[in-house]
Tab-separated table of C-alpha atoms in Angstrom:
chain	number	residue	atom	x	y	z
T	1	MET	CA	-18.317	-64.644	200.042
T	2	ARG	CA	-17.678	-67.345	197.526
T	3	LYS	CA	-18.152	-68.437	193.946
T	4	LEU	CA	-21.630	-69.767	193.351
T	5	THR	CA	-22.163	-73.309	192.078
T	6	ALA	CA	-25.135	-75.320	190.858
T	7	ILE	CA	-26.274	-75.874	194.447
T	8	ASP	CA	-26.946	-72.113	194.625
T	9	ALA	CA	-29.108	-72.057	191.497
T	10	VAL	CA	-32.479	-71.564	193.202
T	11	ALA	CA	-31.223	-68.755	195.446
T	12	PHE	CA	-29.397	-67.081	192.541
T	13	ARG	CA	-32.377	-67.375	190.213
T	14	THR	CA	-34.609	-65.776	192.860
T	15	LEU	CA	-32.214	-62.927	193.689
T	16	ARG	CA	-31.473	-62.201	190.019
T	17	ARG	CA	-35.200	-61.986	189.290
T	18	GLN	CA	-35.626	-59.600	192.233
T	19	ALA	CA	-32.853	-57.406	190.816
T	20	LEU	CA	-34.308	-57.329	187.304
T	21	ALA	CA	-37.839	-56.611	188.535
T	22	GLY	CA	-36.829	-54.044	191.132
T	23	GLU	CA	-34.315	-52.081	189.089
T	24	PRO	CA	-35.038	-52.582	185.381
T	25	GLN	CA	-33.027	-49.479	184.426
T	26	ALA	CA	-29.865	-50.990	185.945
T	27	PHE	CA	-29.698	-54.199	183.901
T	28	GLY	CA	-29.647	-55.038	180.218
T	29	GLU	CA	-31.632	-58.219	180.760
T	30	SER	CA	-35.389	-58.142	181.338
T	31	VAL	CA	-37.431	-60.183	183.800
T	32	GLU	CA	-39.196	-61.812	180.850
T	33	GLU	CA	-35.866	-62.956	179.384
T	34	TRP	CA	-34.675	-64.242	182.762
T	35	ASP	CA	-37.916	-66.147	183.344
T	36	ARG	CA	-37.174	-68.214	180.233
T	37	PHE	CA	-34.143	-69.735	181.976
T	38	THR	CA	-34.912	-73.047	183.630
T	39	ILE	CA	-33.262	-74.014	186.881
T	40	GLU	CA	-31.092	-76.380	184.811
T	41	ASP	CA	-29.980	-73.438	182.643
T	42	VAL	CA	-29.007	-71.519	185.771
T	43	GLU	CA	-27.143	-74.532	187.158
T	44	ARG	CA	-25.147	-74.794	183.919
T	45	ARG	CA	-24.321	-71.092	184.028
T	46	LEU	CA	-23.086	-71.374	187.601
T	47	ASP	CA	-21.038	-74.487	186.824
T	48	ALA	CA	-19.231	-72.860	183.870
T	49	ASP	CA	-15.455	-73.001	183.608
T	50	PRO	CA	-14.283	-70.508	186.280
T	51	SER	CA	-11.384	-69.440	184.064
T	52	GLU	CA	-14.047	-68.131	181.656
T	53	SER	CA	-16.895	-66.931	183.887
T	54	PHE	CA	-18.216	-67.100	187.404
T	55	VAL	CA	-20.646	-65.453	189.804
T	56	LEU	CA	-19.649	-64.419	193.305
T	57	GLY	CA	-22.207	-64.484	196.083
T	58	ALA	CA	-22.337	-62.561	199.338
T	59	PHE	CA	-24.174	-64.405	202.066
T	60	GLU	CA	-25.619	-63.134	205.317
T	61	GLN	CA	-26.660	-65.954	207.646
T	62	GLU	CA	-27.107	-68.481	204.815
T	63	THR	CA	-29.133	-66.004	202.710
T	64	LEU	CA	-27.785	-64.955	199.325
T	65	ALA	CA	-27.692	-61.179	199.757
T	66	GLY	CA	-25.675	-60.018	196.752
T	67	THR	CA	-23.975	-61.079	193.549
T	68	ALA	CA	-21.369	-59.989	191.033
T	69	GLY	CA	-20.453	-61.868	187.871
T	70	ILE	CA	-17.596	-61.869	185.403
T	71	TYR	CA	-17.244	-63.293	181.917
T	72	ARG	CA	-14.254	-63.592	179.630
T	73	GLU	CA	-14.569	-62.297	176.087
T	74	LEU	CA	-14.738	-65.175	173.589
T	75	ARG	CA	-13.145	-63.643	170.506
T	76	MET	CA	-9.395	-64.168	170.286
T	77	LYS	CA	-8.602	-60.480	169.766
T	78	ARG	CA	-10.704	-59.515	172.808
T	79	ARG	CA	-9.596	-62.258	175.244
T	80	HIS	CA	-7.629	-59.699	177.248
T	81	HIS	CA	-10.955	-58.163	178.355
T	82	ALA	CA	-13.449	-59.458	180.902
T	83	GLY	CA	-16.891	-58.045	181.561
T	84	VAL	CA	-18.528	-57.453	184.917
T	85	TRP	CA	-22.269	-58.086	185.137
T	86	GLY	CA	-25.080	-58.626	187.611
T	87	VAL	CA	-23.721	-56.567	190.495
T	88	TYR	CA	-26.600	-56.391	192.950
T	89	VAL	CA	-27.259	-56.322	196.678
T	90	ALA	CA	-30.791	-56.899	197.939
T	91	PRO	CA	-32.296	-53.784	199.568
T	92	ALA	CA	-32.501	-55.418	203.010
T	93	HIS	CA	-28.726	-55.981	202.964
T	94	ARG	CA	-27.543	-52.635	201.619
T	95	GLY	CA	-25.420	-50.165	203.524
T	96	ARG	CA	-23.075	-52.825	204.916
T	97	GLY	CA	-20.356	-52.701	202.269
T	98	LEU	CA	-21.327	-55.953	200.534
T	99	ALA	CA	-21.125	-54.510	197.017
T	100	ARG	CA	-17.613	-53.194	197.727
T	101	GLU	CA	-16.535	-56.543	199.169
T	102	LEU	CA	-17.952	-58.372	196.149
T	103	MET	CA	-16.187	-56.048	193.734
T	104	VAL	CA	-12.850	-56.197	195.584
T	105	LEU	CA	-12.974	-59.999	195.514
T	106	LEU	CA	-14.059	-59.996	191.866
T	107	ILE	CA	-11.110	-57.754	190.941
T	108	GLU	CA	-8.725	-60.018	192.872
T	109	GLU	CA	-10.099	-63.081	191.077
T	110	ALA	CA	-9.878	-61.319	187.694
T	111	ARG	CA	-6.192	-60.600	188.317
T	112	GLN	CA	-5.694	-64.377	188.564
T	113	MET	CA	-7.328	-65.037	185.179
T	114	ALA	CA	-4.474	-65.656	182.756
T	115	GLY	CA	-4.223	-62.932	180.134
T	116	VAL	CA	-7.019	-60.688	181.440
T	117	GLU	CA	-5.760	-57.105	181.347
T	118	SER	CA	-8.941	-55.103	181.916
T	119	LEU	CA	-12.425	-55.255	183.377
T	120	HIS	CA	-15.323	-53.541	181.636
T	121	LEU	CA	-18.780	-52.675	182.897
T	122	THR	CA	-21.637	-50.307	182.256
T	123	VAL	CA	-23.615	-48.342	184.793
T	124	ALA	CA	-26.826	-46.418	184.219
T	125	LEU	CA	-26.284	-42.693	184.637
T	126	GLY	CA	-28.930	-42.572	187.364
T	127	GLN	CA	-27.162	-45.190	189.489
T	128	THR	CA	-25.011	-42.725	191.441
T	129	VAL	CA	-24.163	-45.021	194.380
T	130	ALA	CA	-22.949	-47.754	192.025
T	131	HIS	CA	-21.074	-45.225	189.912
T	132	ARG	CA	-19.235	-43.853	192.960
T	133	LEU	CA	-18.353	-47.374	194.084
T	134	TYR	CA	-16.845	-48.293	190.719
T	135	GLN	CA	-14.886	-45.044	190.511
T	136	SER	CA	-13.543	-45.529	194.049
T	137	LEU	CA	-12.202	-48.920	192.935
T	138	GLY	CA	-10.311	-47.360	190.027
T	139	PHE	CA	-12.777	-47.792	187.152
T	140	ARG	CA	-12.650	-44.907	184.681
T	141	SER	CA	-15.226	-43.756	182.141
T	142	TYR	CA	-14.441	-44.058	178.460
T	143	GLY	CA	-17.762	-42.916	177.096
T	144	VAL	CA	-21.489	-42.584	177.556
T	145	GLU	CA	-23.871	-44.525	175.362
T	146	GLN	CA	-27.082	-42.587	174.962
T	147	ARG	CA	-30.289	-44.590	174.851
T	148	ALA	CA	-28.372	-47.784	175.670
T	149	LEU	CA	-31.480	-49.424	177.121
T	150	LYS	CA	-35.152	-48.971	176.358
T	151	THR	CA	-37.530	-49.799	179.187
T	152	SER	CA	-41.238	-49.235	179.666
T	153	ALA	CA	-40.266	-46.091	181.617
T	154	GLY	CA	-38.131	-44.748	178.758
T	155	TYR	CA	-34.515	-44.733	177.664
T	156	VAL	CA	-31.501	-45.257	179.906
T	157	ASP	CA	-28.069	-43.811	179.156
T	158	GLU	CA	-25.097	-45.900	180.287
T	159	ASP	CA	-21.556	-44.934	181.222
T	160	HIS	CA	-18.927	-47.396	180.005
T	161	LEU	CA	-16.175	-47.961	182.567
T	162	VAL	CA	-12.859	-49.794	182.467
T	163	LEU	CA	-10.360	-50.883	185.084
T	164	ARG	CA	-6.900	-51.612	183.712
T	165	LEU	CA	-5.578	-54.556	185.712
T	166	ASP	CA	-2.077	-54.227	184.318
T	167	ARG	CA	-1.770	-50.731	185.873
T	168	ALA	CA	-4.335	-50.534	188.637
């Protein structure tokens, strides 16, 4: 497991597209939006300042098998928050604890980000495996947003979760 860089852009772009296409109810971004990103856009995203944002990758025999990203809030009054996004493990690599390992490493890295006191994420109510994982790591619900996403299959409600780093 390691932070992804521009050299991982093609693999990340491919895996992210697989995630968005395969589980549209789990992500706020659509395949169509992702397809607008050029490889250069993805490279820039992966080469961002790691004190502000980064993407972790889990590899199995040189294959990018899973990802988890973090971004720091930009507004001064919200800089003590960081958001978790893009947590995904490809179906062929599931059941091996990769998502847990990614999240444990992400939490450890977040604790090293100066001034970050909490991690925030959302999880679709139907994503029970992901929900259990986040709760087992100490994330707690602070509210459900009904109709948070609208997909071709209908609306998706999302649970908003927080992990307080200054107490957890």
